[in-house]
mmCIF file of C-alpha atoms in Angstrom:
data_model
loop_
_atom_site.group_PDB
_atom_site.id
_atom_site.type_symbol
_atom_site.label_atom_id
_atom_site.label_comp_id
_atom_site.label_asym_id
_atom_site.label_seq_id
_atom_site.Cartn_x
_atom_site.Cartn_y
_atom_site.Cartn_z
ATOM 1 C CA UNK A 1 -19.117 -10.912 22.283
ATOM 2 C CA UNK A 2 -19.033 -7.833 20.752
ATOM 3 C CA UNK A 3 -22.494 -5.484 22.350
ATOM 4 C CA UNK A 4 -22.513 -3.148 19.368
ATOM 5 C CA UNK A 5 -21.481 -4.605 16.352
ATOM 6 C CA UNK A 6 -21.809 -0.669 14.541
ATOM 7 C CA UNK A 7 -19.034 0.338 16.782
ATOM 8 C CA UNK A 8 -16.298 -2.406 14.781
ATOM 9 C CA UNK A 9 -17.060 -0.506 11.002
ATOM 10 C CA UNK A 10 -14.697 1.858 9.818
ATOM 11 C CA UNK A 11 -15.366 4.980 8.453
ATOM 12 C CA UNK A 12 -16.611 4.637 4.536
ATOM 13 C CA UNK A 13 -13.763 6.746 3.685
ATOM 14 C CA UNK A 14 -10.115 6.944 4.890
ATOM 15 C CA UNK A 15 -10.411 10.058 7.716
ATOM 16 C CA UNK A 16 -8.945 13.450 6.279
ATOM 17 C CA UNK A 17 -7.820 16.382 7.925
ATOM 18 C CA UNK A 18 -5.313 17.785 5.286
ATOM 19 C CA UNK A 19 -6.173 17.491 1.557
ATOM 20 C CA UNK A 20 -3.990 16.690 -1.046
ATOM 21 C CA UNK A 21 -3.463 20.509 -2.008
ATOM 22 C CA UNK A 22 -2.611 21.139 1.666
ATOM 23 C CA UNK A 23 -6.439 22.719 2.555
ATOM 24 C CA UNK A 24 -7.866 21.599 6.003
ATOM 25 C CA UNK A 25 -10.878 19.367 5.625
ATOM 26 C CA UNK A 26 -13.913 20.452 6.733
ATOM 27 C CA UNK A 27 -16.278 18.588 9.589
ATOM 28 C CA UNK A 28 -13.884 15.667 10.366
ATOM 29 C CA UNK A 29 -15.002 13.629 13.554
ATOM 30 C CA UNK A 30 -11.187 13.697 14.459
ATOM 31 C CA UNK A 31 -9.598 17.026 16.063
ATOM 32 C CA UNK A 32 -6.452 18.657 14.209
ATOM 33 C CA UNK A 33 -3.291 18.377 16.042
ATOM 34 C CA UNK A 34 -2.064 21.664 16.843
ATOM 35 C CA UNK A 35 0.438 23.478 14.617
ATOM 36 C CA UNK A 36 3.145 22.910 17.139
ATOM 37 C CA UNK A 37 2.852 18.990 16.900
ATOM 38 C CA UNK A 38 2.518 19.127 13.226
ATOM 39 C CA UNK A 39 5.816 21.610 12.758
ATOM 40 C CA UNK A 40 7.759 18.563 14.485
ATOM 41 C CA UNK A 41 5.641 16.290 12.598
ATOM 42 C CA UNK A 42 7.799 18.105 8.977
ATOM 43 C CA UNK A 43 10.815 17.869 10.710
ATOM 44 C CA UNK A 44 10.482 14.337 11.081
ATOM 45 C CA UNK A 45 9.244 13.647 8.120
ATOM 46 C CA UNK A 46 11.532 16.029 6.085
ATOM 47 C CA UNK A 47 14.678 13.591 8.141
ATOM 48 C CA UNK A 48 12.490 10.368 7.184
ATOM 49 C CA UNK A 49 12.873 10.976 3.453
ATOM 50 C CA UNK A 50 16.688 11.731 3.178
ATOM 51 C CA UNK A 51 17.182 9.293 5.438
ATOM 52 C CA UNK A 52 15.300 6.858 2.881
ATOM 53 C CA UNK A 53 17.154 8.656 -0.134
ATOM 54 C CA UNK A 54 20.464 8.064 1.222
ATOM 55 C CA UNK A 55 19.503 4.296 2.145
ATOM 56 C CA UNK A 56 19.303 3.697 -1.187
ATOM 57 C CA UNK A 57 22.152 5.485 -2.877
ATOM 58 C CA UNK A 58 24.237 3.579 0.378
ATOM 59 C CA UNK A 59 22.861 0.289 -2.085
ATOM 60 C CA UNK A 60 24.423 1.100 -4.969
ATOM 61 C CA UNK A 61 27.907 1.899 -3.472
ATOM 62 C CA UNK A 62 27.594 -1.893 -1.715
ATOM 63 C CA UNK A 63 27.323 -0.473 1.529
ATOM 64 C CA UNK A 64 23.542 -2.044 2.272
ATOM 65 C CA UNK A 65 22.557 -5.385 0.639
ATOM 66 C CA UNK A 66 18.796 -4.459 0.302
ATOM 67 C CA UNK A 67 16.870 -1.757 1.262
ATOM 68 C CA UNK A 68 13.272 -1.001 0.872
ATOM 69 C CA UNK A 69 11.786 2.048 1.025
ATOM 70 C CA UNK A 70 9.228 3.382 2.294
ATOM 71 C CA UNK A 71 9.463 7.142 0.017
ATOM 72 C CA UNK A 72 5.644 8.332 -0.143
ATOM 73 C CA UNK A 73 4.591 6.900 3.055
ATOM 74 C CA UNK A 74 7.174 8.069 5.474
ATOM 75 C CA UNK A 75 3.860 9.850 7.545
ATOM 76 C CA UNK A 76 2.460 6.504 8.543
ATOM 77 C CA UNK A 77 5.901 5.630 9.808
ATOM 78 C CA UNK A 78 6.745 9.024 11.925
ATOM 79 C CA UNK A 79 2.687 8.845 13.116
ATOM 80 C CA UNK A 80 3.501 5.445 14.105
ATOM 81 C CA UNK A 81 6.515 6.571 16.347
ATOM 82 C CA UNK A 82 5.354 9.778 17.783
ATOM 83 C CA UNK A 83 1.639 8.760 19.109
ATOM 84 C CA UNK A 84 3.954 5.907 21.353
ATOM 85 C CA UNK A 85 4.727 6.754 25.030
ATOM 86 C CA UNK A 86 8.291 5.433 26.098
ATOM 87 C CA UNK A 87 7.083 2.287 27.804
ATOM 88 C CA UNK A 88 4.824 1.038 24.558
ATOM 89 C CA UNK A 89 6.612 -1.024 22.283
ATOM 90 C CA UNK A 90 7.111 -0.809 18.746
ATOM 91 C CA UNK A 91 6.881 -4.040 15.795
ATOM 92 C CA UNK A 92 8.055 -2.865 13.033
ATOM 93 C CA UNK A 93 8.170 -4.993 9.447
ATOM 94 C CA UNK A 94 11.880 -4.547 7.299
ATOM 95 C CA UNK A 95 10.357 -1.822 5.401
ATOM 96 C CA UNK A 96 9.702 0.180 8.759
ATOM 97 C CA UNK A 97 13.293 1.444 9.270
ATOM 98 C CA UNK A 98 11.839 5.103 10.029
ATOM 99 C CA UNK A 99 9.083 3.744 12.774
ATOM 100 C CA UNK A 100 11.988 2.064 14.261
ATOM 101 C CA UNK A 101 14.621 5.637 13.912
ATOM 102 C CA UNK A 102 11.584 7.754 15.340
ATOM 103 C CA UNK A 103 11.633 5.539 18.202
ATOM 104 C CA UNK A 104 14.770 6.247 18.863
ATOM 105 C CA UNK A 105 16.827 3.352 17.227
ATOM 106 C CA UNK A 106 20.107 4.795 15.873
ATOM 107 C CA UNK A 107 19.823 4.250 12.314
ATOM 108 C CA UNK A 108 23.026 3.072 11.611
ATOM 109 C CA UNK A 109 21.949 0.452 14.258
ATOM 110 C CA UNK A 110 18.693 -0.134 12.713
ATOM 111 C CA UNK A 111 20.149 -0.825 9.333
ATOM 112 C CA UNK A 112 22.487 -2.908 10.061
ATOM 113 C CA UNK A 113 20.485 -5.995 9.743
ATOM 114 C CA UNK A 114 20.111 -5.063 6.057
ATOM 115 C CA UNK A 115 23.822 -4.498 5.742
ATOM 116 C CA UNK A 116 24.146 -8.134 6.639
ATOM 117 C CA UNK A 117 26.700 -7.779 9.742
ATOM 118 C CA UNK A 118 24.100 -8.514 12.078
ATOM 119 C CA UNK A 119 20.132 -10.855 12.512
ATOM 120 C CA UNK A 120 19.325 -7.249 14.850
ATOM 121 C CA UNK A 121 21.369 -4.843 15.103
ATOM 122 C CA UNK A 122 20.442 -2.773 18.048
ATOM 123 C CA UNK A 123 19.134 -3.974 21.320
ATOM 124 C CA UNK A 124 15.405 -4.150 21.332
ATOM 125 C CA UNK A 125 14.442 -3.725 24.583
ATOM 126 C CA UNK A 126 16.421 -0.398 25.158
ATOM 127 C CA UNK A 127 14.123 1.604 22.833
ATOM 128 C CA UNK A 128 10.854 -1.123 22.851
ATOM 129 C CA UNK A 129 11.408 -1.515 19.248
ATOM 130 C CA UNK A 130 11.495 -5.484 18.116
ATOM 131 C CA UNK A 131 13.445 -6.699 15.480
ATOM 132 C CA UNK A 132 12.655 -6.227 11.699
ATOM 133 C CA UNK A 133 10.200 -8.723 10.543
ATOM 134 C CA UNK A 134 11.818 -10.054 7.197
ATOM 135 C CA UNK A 135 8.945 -13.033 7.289
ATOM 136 C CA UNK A 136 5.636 -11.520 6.551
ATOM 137 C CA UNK A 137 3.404 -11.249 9.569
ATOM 138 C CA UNK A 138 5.465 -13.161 11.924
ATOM 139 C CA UNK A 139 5.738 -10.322 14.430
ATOM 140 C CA UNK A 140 2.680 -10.244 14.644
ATOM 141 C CA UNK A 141 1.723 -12.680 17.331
ATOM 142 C CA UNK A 142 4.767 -11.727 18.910
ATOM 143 C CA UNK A 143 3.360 -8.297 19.024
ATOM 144 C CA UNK A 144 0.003 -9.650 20.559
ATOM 145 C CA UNK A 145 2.183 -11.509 22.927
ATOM 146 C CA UNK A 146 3.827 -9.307 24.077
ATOM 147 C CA UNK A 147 0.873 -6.895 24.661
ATOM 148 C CA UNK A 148 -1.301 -9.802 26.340
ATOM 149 C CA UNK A 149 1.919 -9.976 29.112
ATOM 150 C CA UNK A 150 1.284 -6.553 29.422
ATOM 151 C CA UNK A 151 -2.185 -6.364 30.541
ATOM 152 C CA UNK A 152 -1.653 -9.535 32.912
ATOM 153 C CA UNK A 153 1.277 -7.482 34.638
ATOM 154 C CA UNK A 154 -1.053 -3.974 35.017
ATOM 155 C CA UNK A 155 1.190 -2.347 33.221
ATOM 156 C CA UNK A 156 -0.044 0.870 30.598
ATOM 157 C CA UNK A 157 1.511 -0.904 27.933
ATOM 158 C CA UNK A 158 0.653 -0.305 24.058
ATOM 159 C CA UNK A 159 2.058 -2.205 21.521
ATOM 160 C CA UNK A 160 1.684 -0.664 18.014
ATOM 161 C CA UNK A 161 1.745 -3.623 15.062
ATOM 162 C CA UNK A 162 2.820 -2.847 12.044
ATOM 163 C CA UNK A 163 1.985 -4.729 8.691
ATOM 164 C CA UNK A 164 1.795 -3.996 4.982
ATOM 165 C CA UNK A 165 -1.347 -4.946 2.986
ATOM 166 C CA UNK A 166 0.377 -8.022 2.047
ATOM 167 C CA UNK A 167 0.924 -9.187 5.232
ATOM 168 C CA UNK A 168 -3.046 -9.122 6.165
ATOM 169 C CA UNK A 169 -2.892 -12.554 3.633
ATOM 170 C CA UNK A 170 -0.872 -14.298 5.868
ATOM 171 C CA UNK A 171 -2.520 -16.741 8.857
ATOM 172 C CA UNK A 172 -0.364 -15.022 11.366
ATOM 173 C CA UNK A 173 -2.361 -12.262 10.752
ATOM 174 C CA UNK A 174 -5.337 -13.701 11.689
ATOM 175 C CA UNK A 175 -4.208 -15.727 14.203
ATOM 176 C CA UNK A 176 -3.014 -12.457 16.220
ATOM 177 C CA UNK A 177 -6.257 -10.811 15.280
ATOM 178 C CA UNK A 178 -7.923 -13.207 17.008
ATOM 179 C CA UNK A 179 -6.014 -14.498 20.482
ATOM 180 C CA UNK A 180 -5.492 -10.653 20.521
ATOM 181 C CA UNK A 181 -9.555 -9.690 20.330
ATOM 182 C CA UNK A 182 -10.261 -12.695 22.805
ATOM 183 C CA UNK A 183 -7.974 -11.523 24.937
ATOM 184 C CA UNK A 184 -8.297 -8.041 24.720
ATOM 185 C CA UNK A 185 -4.984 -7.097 24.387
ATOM 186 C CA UNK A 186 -3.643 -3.803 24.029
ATOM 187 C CA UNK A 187 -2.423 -3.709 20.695
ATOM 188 C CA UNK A 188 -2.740 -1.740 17.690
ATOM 189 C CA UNK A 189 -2.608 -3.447 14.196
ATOM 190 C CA UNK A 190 -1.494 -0.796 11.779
ATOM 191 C CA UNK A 191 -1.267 -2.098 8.078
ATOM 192 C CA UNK A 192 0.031 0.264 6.024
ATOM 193 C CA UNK A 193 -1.955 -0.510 2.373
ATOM 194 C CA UNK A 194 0.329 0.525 -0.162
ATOM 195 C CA UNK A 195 -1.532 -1.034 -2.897
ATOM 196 C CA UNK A 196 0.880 -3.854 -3.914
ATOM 197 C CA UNK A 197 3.111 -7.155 -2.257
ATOM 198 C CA UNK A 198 5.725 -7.024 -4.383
ATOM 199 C CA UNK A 199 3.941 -7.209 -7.709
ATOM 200 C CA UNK A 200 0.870 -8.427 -6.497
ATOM 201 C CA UNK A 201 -1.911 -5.788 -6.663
ATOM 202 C CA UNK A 202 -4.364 -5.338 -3.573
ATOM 203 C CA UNK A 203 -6.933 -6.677 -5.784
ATOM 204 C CA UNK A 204 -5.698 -9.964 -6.162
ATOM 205 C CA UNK A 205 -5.397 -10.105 -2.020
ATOM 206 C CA UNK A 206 -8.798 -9.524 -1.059
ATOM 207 C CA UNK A 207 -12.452 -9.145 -1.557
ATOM 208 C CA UNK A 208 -13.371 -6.525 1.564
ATOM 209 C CA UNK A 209 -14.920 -3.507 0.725
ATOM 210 C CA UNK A 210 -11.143 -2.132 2.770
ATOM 211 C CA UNK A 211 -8.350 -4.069 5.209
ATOM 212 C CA UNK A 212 -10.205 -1.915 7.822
ATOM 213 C CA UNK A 213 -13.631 -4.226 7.555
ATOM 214 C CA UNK A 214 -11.487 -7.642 8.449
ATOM 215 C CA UNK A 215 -11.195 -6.605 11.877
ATOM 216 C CA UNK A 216 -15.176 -7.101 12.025
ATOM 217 C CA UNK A 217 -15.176 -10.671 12.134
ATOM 218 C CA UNK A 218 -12.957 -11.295 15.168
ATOM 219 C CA UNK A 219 -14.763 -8.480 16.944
ATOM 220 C CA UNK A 220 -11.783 -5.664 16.662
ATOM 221 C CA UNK A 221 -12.576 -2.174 15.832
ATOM 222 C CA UNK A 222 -11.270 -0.706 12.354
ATOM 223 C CA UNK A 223 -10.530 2.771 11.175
ATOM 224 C CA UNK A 224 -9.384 3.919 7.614
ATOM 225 C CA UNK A 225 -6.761 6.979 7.365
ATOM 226 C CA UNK A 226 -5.616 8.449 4.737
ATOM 227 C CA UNK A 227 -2.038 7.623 4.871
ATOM 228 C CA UNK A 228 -0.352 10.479 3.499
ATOM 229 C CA UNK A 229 -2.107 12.910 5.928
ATOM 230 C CA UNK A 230 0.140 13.036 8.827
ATOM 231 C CA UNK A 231 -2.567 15.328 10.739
ATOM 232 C CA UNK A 232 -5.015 12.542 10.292
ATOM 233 C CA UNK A 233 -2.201 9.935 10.853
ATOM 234 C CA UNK A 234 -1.551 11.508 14.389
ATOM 235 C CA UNK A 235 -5.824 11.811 15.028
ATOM 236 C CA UNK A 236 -6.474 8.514 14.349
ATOM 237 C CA UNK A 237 -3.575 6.524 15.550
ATOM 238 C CA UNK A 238 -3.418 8.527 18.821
ATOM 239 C CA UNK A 239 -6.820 7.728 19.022
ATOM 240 C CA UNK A 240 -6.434 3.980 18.689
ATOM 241 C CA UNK A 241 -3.547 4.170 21.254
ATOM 242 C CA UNK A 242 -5.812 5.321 23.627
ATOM 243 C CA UNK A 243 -8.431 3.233 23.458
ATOM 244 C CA UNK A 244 -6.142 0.488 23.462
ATOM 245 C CA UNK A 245 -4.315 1.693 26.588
ATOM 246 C CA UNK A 246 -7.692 2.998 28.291
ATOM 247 C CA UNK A 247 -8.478 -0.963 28.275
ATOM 248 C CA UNK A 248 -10.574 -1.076 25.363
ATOM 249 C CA UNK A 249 -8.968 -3.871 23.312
ATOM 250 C CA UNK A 250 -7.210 -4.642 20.547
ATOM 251 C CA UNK A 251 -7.479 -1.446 17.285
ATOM 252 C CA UNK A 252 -6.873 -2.118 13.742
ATOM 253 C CA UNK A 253 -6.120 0.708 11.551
ATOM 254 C CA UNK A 254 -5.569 0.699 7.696
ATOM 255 C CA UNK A 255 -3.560 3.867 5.764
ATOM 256 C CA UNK A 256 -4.415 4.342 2.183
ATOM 257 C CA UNK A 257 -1.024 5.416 0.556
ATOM 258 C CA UNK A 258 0.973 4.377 -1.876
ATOM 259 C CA UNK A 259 4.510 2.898 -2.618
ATOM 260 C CA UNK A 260 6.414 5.494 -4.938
ATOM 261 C CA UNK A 261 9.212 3.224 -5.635
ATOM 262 C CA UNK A 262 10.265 -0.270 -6.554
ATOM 263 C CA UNK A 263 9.430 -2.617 -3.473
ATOM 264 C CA UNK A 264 13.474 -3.072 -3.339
ATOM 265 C CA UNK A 265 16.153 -1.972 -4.965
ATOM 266 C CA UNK A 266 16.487 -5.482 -6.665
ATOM 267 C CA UNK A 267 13.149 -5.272 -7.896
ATOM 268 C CA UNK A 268 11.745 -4.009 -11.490
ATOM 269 C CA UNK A 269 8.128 -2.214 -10.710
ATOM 270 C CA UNK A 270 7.940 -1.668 -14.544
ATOM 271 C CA UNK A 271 7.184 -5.047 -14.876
ATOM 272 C CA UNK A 272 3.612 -4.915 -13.160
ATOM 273 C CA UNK A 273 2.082 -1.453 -13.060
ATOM 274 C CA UNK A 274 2.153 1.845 -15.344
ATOM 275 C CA UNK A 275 4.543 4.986 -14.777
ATOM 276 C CA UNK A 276 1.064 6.665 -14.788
ATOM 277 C CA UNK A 277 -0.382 4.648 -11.634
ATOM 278 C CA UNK A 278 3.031 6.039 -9.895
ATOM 279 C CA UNK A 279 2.203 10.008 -11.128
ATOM 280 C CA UNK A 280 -1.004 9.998 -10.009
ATOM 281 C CA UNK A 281 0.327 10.065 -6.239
ATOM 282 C CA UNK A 282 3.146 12.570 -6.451
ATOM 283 C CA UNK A 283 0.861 15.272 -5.663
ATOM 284 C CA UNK A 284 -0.502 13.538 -2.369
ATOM 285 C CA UNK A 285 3.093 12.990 -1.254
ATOM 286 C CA UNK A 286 3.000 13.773 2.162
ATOM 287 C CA UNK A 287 5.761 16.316 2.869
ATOM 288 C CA UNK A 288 4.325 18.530 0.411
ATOM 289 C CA UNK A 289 0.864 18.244 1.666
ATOM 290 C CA UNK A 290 2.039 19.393 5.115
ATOM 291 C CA UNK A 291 3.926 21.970 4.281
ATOM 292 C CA UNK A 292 1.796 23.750 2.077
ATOM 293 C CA UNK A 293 -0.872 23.639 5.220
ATOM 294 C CA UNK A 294 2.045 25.167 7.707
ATOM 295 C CA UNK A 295 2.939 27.744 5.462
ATOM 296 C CA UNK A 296 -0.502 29.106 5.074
ATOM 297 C CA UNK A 297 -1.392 29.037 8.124
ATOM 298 C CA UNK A 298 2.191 31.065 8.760
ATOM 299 C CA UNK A 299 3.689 28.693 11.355
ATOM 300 C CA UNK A 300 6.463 27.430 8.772
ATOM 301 C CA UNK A 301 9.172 29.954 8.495
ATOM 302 C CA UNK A 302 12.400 29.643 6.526
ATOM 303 C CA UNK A 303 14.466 29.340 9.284
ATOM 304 C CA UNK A 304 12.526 26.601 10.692
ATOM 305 C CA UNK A 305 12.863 24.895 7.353
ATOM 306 C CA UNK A 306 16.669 25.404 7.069
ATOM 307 C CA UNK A 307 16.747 23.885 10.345
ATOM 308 C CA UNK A 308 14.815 20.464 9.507
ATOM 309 C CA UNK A 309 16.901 20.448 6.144
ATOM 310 C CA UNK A 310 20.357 20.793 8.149
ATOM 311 C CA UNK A 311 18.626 18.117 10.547
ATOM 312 C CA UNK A 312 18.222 15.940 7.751
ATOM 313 C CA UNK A 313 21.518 16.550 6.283
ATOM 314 C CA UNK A 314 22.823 15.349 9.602
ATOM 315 C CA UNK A 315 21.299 12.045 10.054
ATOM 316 C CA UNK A 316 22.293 10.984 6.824
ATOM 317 C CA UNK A 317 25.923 12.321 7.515
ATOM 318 C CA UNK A 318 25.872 10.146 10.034
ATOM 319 C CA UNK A 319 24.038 7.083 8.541
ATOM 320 C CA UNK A 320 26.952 7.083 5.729
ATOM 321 C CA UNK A 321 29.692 7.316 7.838
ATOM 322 C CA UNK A 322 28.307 4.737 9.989
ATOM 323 C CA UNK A 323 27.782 2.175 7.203
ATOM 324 C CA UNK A 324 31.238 3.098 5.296
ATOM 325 C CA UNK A 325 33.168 1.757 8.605
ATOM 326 C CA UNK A 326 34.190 -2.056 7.521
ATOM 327 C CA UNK A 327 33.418 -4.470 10.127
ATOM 328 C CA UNK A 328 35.890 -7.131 10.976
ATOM 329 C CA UNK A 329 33.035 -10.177 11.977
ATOM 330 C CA UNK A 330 34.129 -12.779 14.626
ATOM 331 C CA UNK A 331 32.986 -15.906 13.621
ATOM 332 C CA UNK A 332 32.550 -16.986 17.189
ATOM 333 C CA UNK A 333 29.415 -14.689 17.527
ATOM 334 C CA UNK A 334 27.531 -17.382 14.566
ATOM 335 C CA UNK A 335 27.347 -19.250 18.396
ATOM 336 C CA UNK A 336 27.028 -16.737 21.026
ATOM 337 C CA UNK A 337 23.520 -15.410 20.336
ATOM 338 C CA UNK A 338 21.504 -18.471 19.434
ATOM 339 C CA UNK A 339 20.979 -19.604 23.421
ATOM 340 C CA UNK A 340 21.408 -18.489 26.606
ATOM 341 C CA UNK A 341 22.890 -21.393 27.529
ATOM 342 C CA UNK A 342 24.327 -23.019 24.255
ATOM 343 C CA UNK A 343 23.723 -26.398 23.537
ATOM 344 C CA UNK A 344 25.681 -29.503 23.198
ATOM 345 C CA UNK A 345 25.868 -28.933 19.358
ATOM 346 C CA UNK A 346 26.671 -25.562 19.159
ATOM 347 C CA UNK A 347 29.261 -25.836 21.568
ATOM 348 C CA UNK A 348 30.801 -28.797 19.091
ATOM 349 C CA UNK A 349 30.642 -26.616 15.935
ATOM 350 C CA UNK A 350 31.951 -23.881 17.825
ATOM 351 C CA UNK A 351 35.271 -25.863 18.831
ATOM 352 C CA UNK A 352 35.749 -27.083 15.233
ATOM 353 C CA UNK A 353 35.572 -23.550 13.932
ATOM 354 C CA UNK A 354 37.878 -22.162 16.625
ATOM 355 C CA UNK A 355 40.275 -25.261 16.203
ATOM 356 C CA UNK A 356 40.055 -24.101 12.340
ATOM 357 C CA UNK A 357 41.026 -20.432 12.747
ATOM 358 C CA UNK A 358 43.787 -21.693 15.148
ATOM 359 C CA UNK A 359 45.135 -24.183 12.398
ATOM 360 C CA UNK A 360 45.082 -21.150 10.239
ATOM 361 C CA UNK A 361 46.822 -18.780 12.407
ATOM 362 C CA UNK A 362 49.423 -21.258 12.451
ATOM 363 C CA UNK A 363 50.350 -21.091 9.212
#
């Protein structure tokens, strides 16, 4: 049990250290980073947003099948990559394509699941990024999992969770919460509140006074961040890495931000909230917010921004030419992967679709 029960509340409002007009916010309990960190931090984030733009123009030439975005809250993803050592591993949901790039994952690789040529298309334990969790919350207890082997092996393991606010309905969510607080597994649940599942509104998926308070009941500490403040991103989820890694336990953190666009690109966001509800964020976006603080305080020049812009132009050079390339698939692979060792079964279909392609070569 839990000796302090005060220590599991979150703060009563999401943690601040940038305001939306790009001011630095007075008496936060978190330190700023410095203006070194956070000059990488716009580079990043000035790559994560073309990198979503093109994604999505890559959909309506055919070249992706799907692809949601995460425009507005591309801090909470970058955050998410950067406070991770090399060794800590990474769960990312599908809409977490930039966590998954920032931890190295090339993206051509990364979006190649939604491309449909492959289930994963990059090797997760090269970077310690696991697979894109179509199925809401089902990485979850993987995550906890994989944490919980961690701990029992000594090793200074983190493994950073990631979940929308949707996915905090699901029992998988709870279920991790749980065999991870129990266990005290170093893990940090990081549930990016965006304000809607698809159409449904967070109102209509809980009662908490925040996402942050449900870690209360299974004895995990919670934190609220706002989540387009990448200086408060980087405080509090750096914290919660620590803590986690330092042996205290399991960390959930929420991020108050907001999802600018249509949950996919085969989705109509007219349908169940106001053009208005959408305006209201553009000023908090997060790019803007951050560089409005580095240029004031004189750190941003104009050659480092024509660097992160040429950066930027760079990646998605090389996302589109990677995704234009046409793929000739080899059926045989719908058998390779499934086992290690396939099984009686697969080893039957296999023959009948090799004795098919055979007849058909013949011809």
């Amino acid at each position: 049990m839990t000796p302090d029960s005060r220590r599991l509340l979150p703060s009563a409002t999401p943690v601040s250290l940038i305001d939306p007009e790009g001011r630095a916010v007075e008496n936060s309990p978190y330190p700023a980073p410095d203006d070194a960190t956070l000059l990488r931090s716009l580079g990043k984030l000035i790559t994560a947003r073309r990198l979503n733009d093109q994604a999505y123009a890559l959909v309506r030439q055919g070249r992706l099948a799907v692809y949601p975005s995460s425009h507005g809250q591309e801090a909470c993803q970058v955050a998410a990559a950067q406070v991770l050592d090399a060794q800590d591993w990474l769960f990312p949901t599908y809409r977490d394509t930039v966590a998954a790039v920032g931890k190295g994952v090339d993206p051509v690789e990364a979006l190649s699941l939604l491309k449909g040529d492959w289930h994963c298309g990059y090797d997760p334990y090269e970077h310690r990024v696991a697979p894109h969790a179509t199925p809401l919350a089902t990485q979850l207890p993987h995550a906890v999992g994989v944490a919980h082997a961690a701990r029992l092996r000594g090793e200074p393991t983190v493994v950073m969770a990631m979940c929308g606010d949707g996915g905090t309905s699901e029992g998988d969510f709870h279920e991790a919460l749980n065999f991870a607080a129990v266990f005290q597994a170093p893990v940090v649940f990081f549930v990016q509140n965006n304000e809607y599942a698809i159409s449904v509104p967070l109102a209509r998926q809980t009662a908490a006074p925040s996402l942050a308070h449900k870690g209360i009941g299974y004895g995990v500490p919670g934190e609220r961040v706002d989540g387009n403040d990448m200086a408060a991103l980087l405080a509090v989820l750096g914290t919660a890495v620590d803590r986690a890694r330092n042996g205290e336990g399991p960390q959930l953190i929420e991020a108050h931000t907001y999802r600018m666009q249509a949950h996919t690109n085969a989705d109509d966001a007219t349908r169940y909230r106001d053009d208005a509800d959408v305006a209201a964020w553009v000023h908090r976006d997060p790019i803007t917010r951050l560089r409005t603080y580095l240029t004031a305080r004189g750190v941003l020049t104009d050659q480092a921004g024509a660097a992160f812009t040429a950066e930027a132009e760079k990646v998605a050079t090389h996302l589109r030419d990677g995704l234009n390339r046409d793929i000739e698939p080899n059926p045989e692979d719908l058998f390779a992967y499934v086992y290690a060792s396939p099984t009686p079964q697969l080893r039957e279909q296999s023959a009948v679709i090799a004795d098919e392609l055979s007849r058909e070569g013949a011809r």
